[in-house]
Amino acid sequence: MSAEDYLNGQIILIDKPLHWTSFQAVNKMKYALINKVGLPKKFKIGHAGTLDPLASGLLLVCTGKFTKRISELQGQVKEYTGTFYIGATTPSYDLETEIDQTFNISHIDEALITETVKQFLGEIDQKPPIFSAIKKDGIRLYEHARIGESIEIESRKTTIHEFEITRIALPEIDFRVVCSKGTYIRSLGYDFGKAMNSGSHLTVLRRTKIGDYNVINGIDVIKFEASLNSTPFEK
């Protein structure tokens, strides 16, 4: 693929690895394209929806003229798979922080889990985690959280189109969720545990789809860079 192709616009499906930020993935691609394809240093590149460092999976990276499509892509329905750990919570609702409370799970069985899932289908009210990049009074929530400030977070409407439990091996529950833009799976896990009179936090998260784009067709960032040394990269 030529420099002109990237400038005219491409949507590259990246399978983001664990522990990488979305920014790091895009930055790695940017400098690979500058150094190996000859793109100008100020060419446009960006991603359509952040994935946390502790999440893996589909990251849509747009180049050139297709960066104008980022808002459209961000608004598409997303699919995630992952694991909730039942019986314990963390301040971040995931593994970024240590467990702060533990709860009884002896009353939790498949029937309760299945019944509780129904509460979270359709439009729901959800509060984003305090450890998130949303801004409050011009400061990101995680900055408030890291200095121990208590902050009131407003709930927002989100839609859960599908919520499927794929494995029950307590204290672990595996799931598949199809949801609207702006849904926090960490918050879903926290609320799910609370609804069963227990606690929960997210231990595994993978984004598998954005609209019609599937992570099966994605490429690792390092492999993408290597492909620029050999044969032209094809989506």
XYZ file of N, CA and C in Angstrom:
705
model
N 0.852 -1.184 0.000
C 0.000 0.000 0.000
C 0.892 1.239 0.000
N 0.568 2.204 -0.823
C 1.408 3.390 -0.988
C 1.057 4.476 0.023
N 1.944 5.475 0.091
C 1.687 6.619 0.965
C 0.390 7.306 0.562
N 0.151 7.379 -0.744
C -1.071 8.023 -1.242
C -2.323 7.293 -0.755
N -2.256 5.959 -0.707
C -3.395 5.164 -0.223
C -3.741 5.538 1.219
N -2.716 5.656 2.060
C -2.953 6.007 3.465
C -3.472 7.433 3.601
N -2.988 8.345 2.753
C -3.453 9.727 2.812
C -4.889 9.854 2.323
N -5.249 9.052 1.308
C -6.624 9.068 0.801
C -7.599 8.484 1.818
N -7.086 7.636 2.710
C -7.904 7.119 3.794
C -7.968 5.615 3.867
N -7.627 5.089 5.033
C -7.727 3.657 5.309
C -8.326 3.458 6.701
N -9.033 2.352 6.862
C -9.454 1.902 8.189
C -8.692 0.615 8.459
N -7.800 0.652 9.435
C -6.947 -0.492 9.742
C -7.461 -1.142 11.022
N -7.713 -2.425 10.956
C -8.217 -3.167 12.111
C -7.028 -3.692 12.912
N -6.857 -3.152 14.103
C -5.755 -3.537 14.975
C -6.288 -4.397 16.126
N -5.588 -5.473 16.418
C -5.884 -6.289 17.598
C -4.927 -5.820 18.697
N -5.401 -4.861 19.521
C -4.533 -4.248 20.530
C -4.190 -5.248 21.627
N -2.903 -5.384 21.917
C -2.513 -6.308 22.991
C -2.756 -5.713 24.374
N -2.751 -6.571 25.368
C -2.844 -6.135 26.758
C -1.684 -5.215 27.119
N -1.942 -4.289 28.032
C -0.945 -3.393 28.627
C -0.497 -2.270 27.694
N -0.974 -2.242 26.461
C -0.736 -1.099 25.584
C -1.889 -0.124 25.759
N -1.594 1.182 25.780
C -2.668 2.164 25.673
C -3.044 2.282 24.196
N -4.246 2.773 23.948
C -4.668 2.998 22.556
C -3.754 4.033 21.902
N -3.350 5.035 22.679
C -2.444 6.066 22.155
C -1.109 5.460 21.730
N -0.567 4.558 22.546
C 0.704 3.914 22.205
C 0.599 3.120 20.900
N -0.516 2.431 20.721
C -0.708 1.638 19.505
C -0.737 2.533 18.274
N -1.497 3.621 18.352
C -1.597 4.544 17.214
C -0.253 5.219 16.962
N 0.437 5.591 18.031
C 1.731 6.259 17.885
C 2.759 5.347 17.216
N 2.747 4.065 17.605
C 3.646 3.083 17.004
C 3.390 2.982 15.505
N 2.119 2.941 15.132
C 1.751 2.859 13.718
C 2.140 4.133 12.966
N 1.915 5.270 13.625
C 2.219 6.551 12.990
C 3.688 6.641 12.572
N 4.575 6.314 13.498
C 5.998 6.451 13.186
C 6.486 5.362 12.246
N 5.842 4.209 12.268
C 6.167 3.167 11.289
C 5.792 3.627 9.880
N 4.641 4.266 9.755
C 4.197 4.755 8.442
C 5.059 5.924 7.959
N 5.488 6.759 8.884
C 6.376 7.870 8.510
C 7.729 7.339 8.037
N 8.297 6.413 8.807
C 9.656 5.946 8.537
C 9.752 4.908 7.424
N 8.686 4.125 7.230
C 8.789 3.014 6.282
C 7.966 3.189 5.004
N 6.970 4.053 5.068
C 6.143 4.281 3.881
C 6.391 5.665 3.305
N 6.956 6.542 4.125
C 7.286 7.878 3.638
C 6.184 8.903 3.806
N 5.275 8.643 4.735
C 4.212 9.616 4.975
C 4.783 10.858 5.664
N 4.194 12.022 5.397
C 4.675 13.248 6.066
C 4.443 13.183 7.566
N 5.260 13.878 8.332
C 5.184 13.800 9.790
C 3.851 14.266 10.353
N 3.159 15.128 9.627
C 1.903 15.670 10.144
C 0.671 15.028 9.503
N 0.831 13.823 8.937
C -0.349 13.182 8.351
C -1.332 12.804 9.450
N -2.601 12.712 9.084
C -3.658 12.474 10.072
C -3.835 10.979 10.336
N -3.902 10.644 11.639
C -4.166 9.271 12.056
C -4.812 9.316 13.441
N -5.779 8.446 13.662
C -6.453 8.411 14.961
C -7.280 7.152 15.102
N -7.751 6.896 16.308
C -8.533 5.680 16.538
C -9.981 6.020 16.876
N -10.864 5.065 16.627
C -12.305 5.275 16.821
C -12.775 4.566 18.081
N -12.296 5.033 19.234
C -12.764 4.453 20.493
C -11.658 3.844 21.316
N -11.383 4.442 22.471
C -10.296 4.009 23.346
C -10.558 2.641 23.962
N -9.493 1.855 24.055
C -9.492 0.623 24.838
C -8.524 0.814 25.997
N -8.940 0.458 27.209
C -8.059 0.569 28.366
C -6.823 -0.323 28.208
N -5.723 0.017 28.872
C -4.528 -0.845 28.822
C -4.803 -2.284 29.271
N -5.747 -2.474 30.200
C -6.047 -3.819 30.685
C -7.065 -4.554 29.815
N -7.411 -3.968 28.676
C -8.308 -4.618 27.715
C -7.549 -4.871 26.420
N -7.920 -5.948 25.743
C -7.339 -6.241 24.436
C -8.440 -6.176 23.384
N -8.043 -6.315 22.132
C -9.051 -6.449 21.096
C -9.080 -5.336 20.074
N -10.246 -5.191 19.466
C -10.385 -4.394 18.248
C -10.238 -2.894 18.487
N -9.295 -2.322 17.749
C -9.079 -0.882 17.712
C -9.115 -0.479 16.240
N -10.064 0.379 15.885
C -10.145 0.857 14.503
C -9.274 2.098 14.362
N -8.268 2.008 13.497
C -7.349 3.121 13.290
C -7.603 3.710 11.904
N -7.902 4.998 11.866
C -8.218 5.681 10.609
C -7.044 6.567 10.198
N -6.759 6.579 8.908
C -5.678 7.416 8.400
C -6.214 8.404 7.367
N -5.450 9.486 7.190
C -5.754 10.446 6.135
C -7.171 10.971 6.179
N -7.829 10.961 5.024
C -9.176 11.526 4.902
C -10.212 10.745 5.705
N -9.907 9.495 6.043
C -10.867 8.679 6.789
C -10.923 9.045 8.274
N -10.024 9.935 8.725
C -10.135 10.386 10.118
C -11.437 11.163 10.316
N -12.029 11.638 9.207
C -13.319 12.331 9.298
C -14.442 11.362 9.663
N -14.178 10.057 9.548
C -15.203 9.058 9.841
C -15.150 8.556 11.292
N -14.208 9.079 12.073
C -14.015 8.580 13.434
C -15.288 8.694 14.273
N -15.955 9.851 14.234
C -17.178 10.034 15.032
C -18.251 9.030 14.635
N -18.399 8.800 13.345
C -19.375 7.829 12.848
C -19.061 6.426 13.362
N -17.797 6.047 13.306
C -17.385 4.711 13.755
C -17.542 4.552 15.262
N -17.240 5.617 16.008
C -17.362 5.567 17.467
C -18.806 5.318 17.898
N -19.745 5.747 17.089
C -21.145 5.618 17.441
C -21.740 4.252 17.173
N -20.966 3.348 16.567
C -21.504 2.041 16.228
C -21.565 1.114 17.453
N -22.446 0.128 17.354
C -22.612 -0.866 18.420
C -21.326 -1.658 18.588
N -21.000 -2.000 19.842
C -19.759 -2.727 20.129
C -20.060 -4.042 20.842
N -19.190 -5.024 20.607
C -19.305 -6.313 21.300
C -18.046 -6.560 22.118
N -18.251 -7.052 23.341
C -17.143 -7.372 24.237
C -17.333 -8.775 24.809
N -16.224 -9.419 25.112
C -16.245 -10.635 25.912
C -15.309 -10.428 27.094
N -15.520 -11.206 28.160
C -14.643 -11.034 29.310
C -15.075 -11.858 30.500
N -14.522 -11.472 31.662
C -14.759 -12.220 32.901
C -15.011 -11.262 34.049
N -16.077 -11.536 34.817
C -16.322 -10.853 36.074
C -15.901 -11.776 37.216
N -15.234 -11.208 38.209
C -14.889 -11.943 39.430
C -15.916 -11.546 40.483
N -16.717 -12.522 40.904
C -17.820 -12.261 41.823
C -17.358 -12.417 43.277
N -17.826 -11.501 44.136
C -17.520 -11.595 45.555
C -16.478 -10.609 46.046
N -16.026 -9.711 45.155
C -15.041 -8.713 45.567
C -15.126 -7.507 44.643
N -14.870 -6.329 45.197
C -14.846 -5.105 44.396
C -13.472 -4.442 44.497
N -13.194 -3.582 43.527
C -12.011 -2.724 43.566
C -12.465 -1.303 43.248
N -11.738 -0.271 43.689
C -12.145 1.110 43.426
C -12.259 1.439 41.933
N -11.434 0.783 41.116
C -11.456 1.034 39.673
C -12.421 0.127 38.923
N -13.017 -0.814 39.627
C -13.930 -1.826 39.071
C -13.216 -2.851 38.205
N -11.872 -2.818 38.209
C -11.099 -3.812 37.456
C -9.801 -4.084 38.198
N -8.790 -4.603 37.514
C -7.545 -5.001 38.172
C -6.524 -3.871 38.315
N -6.902 -2.653 37.923
C -5.972 -1.533 38.060
C -5.683 -1.232 39.527
N -6.672 -1.495 40.391
C -6.510 -1.244 41.827
C -6.774 -2.522 42.617
N -6.353 -2.506 43.873
C -6.482 -3.687 44.726
C -7.912 -3.852 45.251
N -8.248 -5.075 45.622
C -9.561 -5.368 46.208
C -9.761 -4.545 47.488
N -10.916 -3.877 47.573
C -11.206 -3.073 48.762
C -12.312 -3.667 49.636
N -13.174 -4.522 49.043
C -14.229 -5.162 49.830
C -14.477 -6.573 49.309
N -14.843 -7.473 50.219
C -15.230 -8.824 49.814
C -16.657 -9.091 50.284
N -17.335 -10.002 49.574
C -18.754 -10.251 49.820
C -19.042 -11.749 49.775
N -20.141 -12.116 50.383
C -20.606 -13.494 50.356
C -21.117 -13.856 48.956
N -20.821 -15.085 48.494
C -21.367 -15.541 47.213
C -22.093 -16.880 47.361
N -22.284 -17.342 48.613
C -22.881 -18.664 48.826
C -24.316 -18.748 48.297
N -24.996 -17.596 48.208
C -26.375 -17.576 47.735
C -26.490 -17.481 46.215
N -25.369 -17.316 45.535
C -25.399 -17.096 44.088
C -25.354 -18.433 43.353
N -26.341 -18.657 42.497
C -26.375 -19.858 41.666
C -26.760 -19.469 40.246
N -26.825 -20.453 39.367
C -27.107 -20.179 37.958
C -28.451 -19.491 37.769
N -29.449 -19.891 38.557
C -30.781 -19.297 38.435
C -30.756 -17.805 38.760
N -30.055 -17.429 39.841
C -29.956 -16.019 40.219
C -29.194 -15.220 39.162
N -28.107 -15.793 38.672
C -27.304 -15.130 37.637
C -28.159 -14.872 36.399
N -28.869 -15.893 35.946
C -29.693 -15.775 34.744
C -30.799 -14.737 34.927
N -31.403 -14.714 36.101
C -32.485 -13.762 36.375
C -31.941 -12.342 36.459
N -30.764 -12.191 37.042
C -30.169 -10.854 37.203
C -29.781 -10.252 35.870
N -29.318 -11.079 34.942
C -28.949 -10.601 33.601
C -30.090 -9.803 32.975
N -31.319 -10.254 33.188
C -32.484 -9.623 32.568
C -32.645 -8.158 32.986
N -32.164 -7.829 34.200
C -32.270 -6.446 34.692
C -31.435 -5.468 33.879
N -30.455 -5.993 33.163
C -29.496 -5.127 32.476
C -29.674 -5.105 30.961
N -30.778 -5.631 30.480
C -31.064 -5.606 29.044
C -31.891 -4.371 28.703
N -31.587 -3.770 27.566
C -32.292 -2.561 27.156
C -31.596 -1.309 27.651
N -32.336 -0.210 27.730
C -31.749 1.049 28.196
C -31.613 1.020 29.715
N -30.424 1.356 30.197
C -30.169 1.364 31.636
C -29.473 2.661 32.031
N -29.548 2.983 33.327
C -28.767 4.094 33.885
C -27.457 3.527 34.417
N -26.358 4.192 34.071
C -25.050 3.682 34.471
C -24.158 4.839 34.884
N -23.437 4.651 35.994
C -22.436 5.636 36.410
C -21.060 5.177 35.937
N -20.326 6.029 35.242
C -18.955 5.672 34.858
C -18.092 5.441 36.092
N -17.046 4.619 35.985
C -16.139 4.408 37.119
C -15.408 5.705 37.481
N -15.069 5.862 38.753
C -14.285 7.016 39.169
C -12.912 6.993 38.493
N -12.411 5.797 38.210
C -11.149 5.678 37.471
C -11.467 5.628 35.977
N -11.850 6.778 35.416
C -12.127 6.870 33.981
C -11.645 8.225 33.481
N -11.609 8.370 32.160
C -11.038 9.579 31.561
C -12.059 10.691 31.366
N -13.302 10.466 31.807
C -14.325 11.504 31.705
C -13.907 12.699 32.555
N -14.188 13.911 32.038
C -13.799 15.116 32.767
C -14.925 15.640 33.649
N -14.552 16.071 34.838
C -15.464 16.726 35.783
C -14.773 18.006 36.238
N -15.403 19.155 35.970
C -14.794 20.457 36.296
C -13.431 20.611 35.625
N -13.335 20.071 34.400
C -12.110 20.221 33.619
C -10.988 19.271 33.976
N -11.231 18.385 34.944
C -10.202 17.428 35.384
C -10.726 16.020 35.182
N -9.901 15.133 34.661
C -10.325 13.755 34.429
C -10.618 13.055 35.755
N -11.641 12.203 35.745
C -12.074 11.555 36.983
C -10.951 10.774 37.651
N -10.105 10.087 36.841
C -9.055 9.277 37.460
C -8.027 10.143 38.192
N -7.911 11.417 37.783
C -6.996 12.314 38.496
C -7.568 12.656 39.869
N -8.883 12.868 39.940
C -9.532 13.065 41.234
C -9.332 11.834 42.115
N -9.540 10.650 41.499
C -9.487 9.389 42.253
C -8.099 9.141 42.823
N -7.070 9.428 42.042
C -5.703 9.094 42.461
C -5.184 9.964 43.596
N -5.844 11.108 43.832
C -5.438 11.925 44.976
C -6.453 11.801 46.114
N -7.363 10.816 45.953
C -8.286 10.492 47.032
C -9.477 11.413 47.163
N -9.760 12.217 46.142
C -10.911 13.116 46.203
C -12.206 12.352 45.945
N -13.215 12.655 46.720
C -14.547 12.080 46.501
C -15.297 12.987 45.534
N -15.858 12.411 44.504
C -16.513 13.205 43.470
C -17.875 12.603 43.158
N -18.872 13.438 42.940
C -20.207 12.962 42.577
C -20.264 12.765 41.067
N -20.571 11.543 40.655
C -20.624 11.229 39.235
C -22.081 11.062 38.809
N -22.463 11.756 37.765
C -23.830 11.663 37.269
C -23.994 10.398 36.434
N -25.163 9.767 36.566
C -25.441 8.584 35.756
C -25.793 9.013 34.331
N -25.673 8.093 33.406
C -25.988 8.365 32.007
C -26.737 7.173 31.423
N -27.471 7.434 30.379
C -28.218 6.378 29.715
C -27.308 5.610 28.766
N -27.423 4.296 28.793
C -26.706 3.455 27.845
C -27.619 2.274 27.518
N -27.318 1.569 26.445
C -28.181 0.474 26.021
C -27.397 -0.829 25.912
N -27.895 -1.848 26.582
C -27.318 -3.189 26.481
C -28.237 -3.995 25.554
N -27.744 -4.273 24.353
C -28.543 -4.992 23.363
C -28.558 -6.498 23.639
N -27.419 -7.032 24.055
C -27.316 -8.455 24.376
C -26.386 -8.613 25.573
N -26.745 -9.508 26.479
C -25.922 -9.811 27.648
C -26.042 -11.315 27.869
N -25.004 -12.028 27.491
C -25.018 -13.495 27.536
C -23.955 -14.007 28.502
N -24.322 -14.898 29.370
C -23.359 -15.565 30.242
C -22.859 -16.815 29.520
N -21.551 -16.905 29.320
C -20.988 -18.010 28.533
C -20.282 -19.065 29.380
N -19.993 -18.740 30.640
C -19.369 -19.724 31.541
C -19.607 -19.290 32.973
N -19.991 -20.249 33.814
C -20.123 -19.989 35.256
C -19.197 -20.951 35.992
N -18.192 -20.392 36.637
C -17.264 -21.175 37.450
C -16.892 -20.285 38.632
N -17.888 -20.079 39.490
C -17.722 -19.124 40.588
C -16.410 -19.316 41.342
N -15.721 -18.227 41.637
C -16.193 -16.838 41.585
C -16.118 -16.158 40.208
N -15.800 -16.900 39.160
C -15.689 -16.296 37.835
C -16.946 -16.524 37.003
N -17.329 -15.481 36.258
C -18.416 -15.579 35.294
C -17.926 -14.955 33.991
N -17.960 -15.730 32.907
C -17.606 -15.205 31.588
C -18.860 -14.675 30.899
N -18.697 -13.660 30.075
C -19.844 -13.008 29.458
C -19.535 -12.553 28.031
N -20.606 -12.256 27.323
C -20.545 -11.559 26.033
C -21.590 -10.460 26.079
N -21.191 -9.235 25.738
C -22.094 -8.083 25.802
C -22.050 -7.331 24.478
N -23.216 -6.979 23.975
C -23.338 -6.081 22.827
C -24.015 -4.822 23.341
N -23.366 -3.674 23.129
C -23.835 -2.452 23.792
C -23.625 -1.217 22.933
N -24.234 -0.128 23.374
C -24.127 1.144 22.666
C -22.843 1.871 23.041
N -22.563 2.913 22.295
C -21.434 3.798 22.593
C -21.540 4.319 24.029
N -20.406 4.423 24.697
C -20.374 5.023 26.028
C -20.635 4.069 27.172
N -20.836 2.782 26.861
C -21.061 1.800 27.918
C -19.738 1.440 28.589
N -19.730 1.406 29.905
C -18.559 0.960 30.650
C -18.816 -0.457 31.144
N -18.063 -1.406 30.618
C -18.239 -2.804 31.027
C -17.811 -2.974 32.483
N -16.851 -2.176 32.928
C -16.454 -2.211 34.346
C -17.634 -1.857 35.249
N -18.369 -0.817 34.869
C -19.537 -0.412 35.650
C -20.627 -1.470 35.582
N -20.800 -2.086 34.412
C -21.779 -3.165 34.270
C -21.456 -4.293 35.247
N -20.178 -4.652 35.340
C -19.763 -5.708 36.260
C -20.014 -5.340 37.708
N -19.701 -4.109 38.066
C -19.918 -3.636 39.438
C -21.405 -3.692 39.785
N -22.233 -3.160 38.886
C -23.678 -3.126 39.130
C -24.281 -4.534 39.124
N -23.750 -5.399 38.300
C -24.224 -6.779 38.207
C -24.001 -7.504 39.544
N -22.810 -7.344 40.108
C -22.521 -7.951 41.405
C -23.411 -7.395 42.502
N -23.613 -6.076 42.485
C -24.455 -5.413 43.494
C -25.899 -5.901 43.405
N -26.372 -6.116 42.170
C -27.751 -6.569 41.969
C -27.972 -7.983 42.505
N -26.883 -8.739 42.698
C -26.990 -10.084 43.273
C -26.659 -10.076 44.763
N -26.708 -8.855 45.368
C -26.382 -8.691 46.794
C -24.979 -9.204 47.115
N -24.063 -8.855 46.224
C -22.662 -9.235 46.403
C -21.810 -8.127 45.793
N -20.648 -8.493 45.313
C -19.770 -7.538 44.649
C -19.163 -8.176 43.423
N -18.532 -7.374 42.582
C -17.926 -7.916 41.370
C -16.927 -6.915 40.813
N -15.913 -7.423 40.133
C -15.033 -6.557 39.361
C -14.571 -7.281 38.101
N -14.155 -6.492 37.145
C -13.765 -7.009 35.835
C -12.313 -7.485 35.866
N -12.082 -8.716 35.406
C -10.708 -9.229 35.378
C -10.187 -9.459 33.968
N -11.079 -9.641 33.007
C -10.680 -9.841 31.605
C -11.660 -9.070 30.731
N -11.133 -8.363 29.725
C -12.002 -7.680 28.769
C -11.361 -7.675 27.392
N -12.172 -8.039 26.410
C -11.713 -8.054 25.025
C -12.819 -7.492 24.136
N -12.483 -6.493 23.310
C -13.465 -5.966 22.353
C -13.357 -6.782 21.069
N -14.469 -7.366 20.682
C -14.469 -8.286 19.541
C -15.066 -7.681 18.273
N -15.978 -6.723 18.426
C -16.606 -6.129 17.241
C -16.915 -4.654 17.465
N -16.853 -3.885 16.379
C -17.375 -2.522 16.318
C -18.187 -2.458 15.031
N -19.500 -2.359 15.146
C -20.342 -2.431 13.955
C -20.109 -3.752 13.240
N -19.791 -3.678 11.952
C -19.533 -4.883 11.159
C -18.063 -5.291 11.171
N -17.221 -4.534 11.862
C -15.792 -4.853 11.917
C -15.532 -5.861 13.037
N -14.757 -6.896 12.720
C -14.520 -7.998 13.651
C -13.031 -8.138 13.935
N -12.678 -8.369 15.194
C -11.271 -8.500 15.579
C -10.596 -9.688 14.893
N -11.390 -10.644 14.427
C -10.835 -11.786 13.682
C -10.009 -11.300 12.489
N -10.408 -10.168 11.937
C -9.715 -9.606 10.780
C -8.654 -8.583 11.168
N -8.374 -8.477 12.469
C -7.407 -7.504 12.947
C -5.975 -8.013 12.871
N -5.035 -7.101 12.998
C -3.610 -7.435 12.966
C -2.924 -6.823 14.183
N -1.978 -7.532 14.748
C -1.199 -7.029 15.880
C -0.364 -5.824 15.433
N -0.147 -4.876 16.343
C 0.598 -3.654 16.011
C 2.006 -3.980 15.508
N 2.684 -4.902 16.172
C 4.053 -5.264 15.782
C 4.059 -5.929 14.406
N 3.057 -6.775 14.153
C 2.971 -7.425 12.839
C 2.650 -6.412 11.750
N 1.843 -5.412 12.095
C 1.559 -4.351 11.134
C 2.850 -3.636 10.751
N 3.649 -3.293 11.760
C 4.923 -2.613 11.496
C 5.827 -3.484 10.635
N 5.902 -4.784 10.962
C 6.749 -5.705 10.202
C 6.269 -5.839 8.761
N 4.947 -5.780 8.564
C 4.396 -5.926 7.212
C 4.833 -4.796 6.297
N 5.177 -3.651 6.869
C 5.611 -2.518 6.067
C 7.022 -2.739 5.519
N 7.745 -3.733 6.081
C 9.088 -4.062 5.602
C 9.054 -5.102 4.485
N 7.912 -5.797 4.379
C 7.847 -6.914 3.423
C 6.811 -6.624 2.366
N 5.738 -7.392 2.384
C 4.696 -7.206 1.382
C 3.757 -6.109 1.822
N 3.114 -5.437 0.881
C 2.164 -4.373 1.243
C 1.065 -4.914 2.143
N 0.705 -4.103 3.121
C -0.325 -4.512 4.075
C -1.701 -4.443 3.433
N -2.464 -5.505 3.603
C -3.830 -5.537 3.112
C -4.773 -5.687 4.295
N -5.888 -4.985 4.249
C -6.874 -5.101 5.327
C -7.523 -6.474 5.297
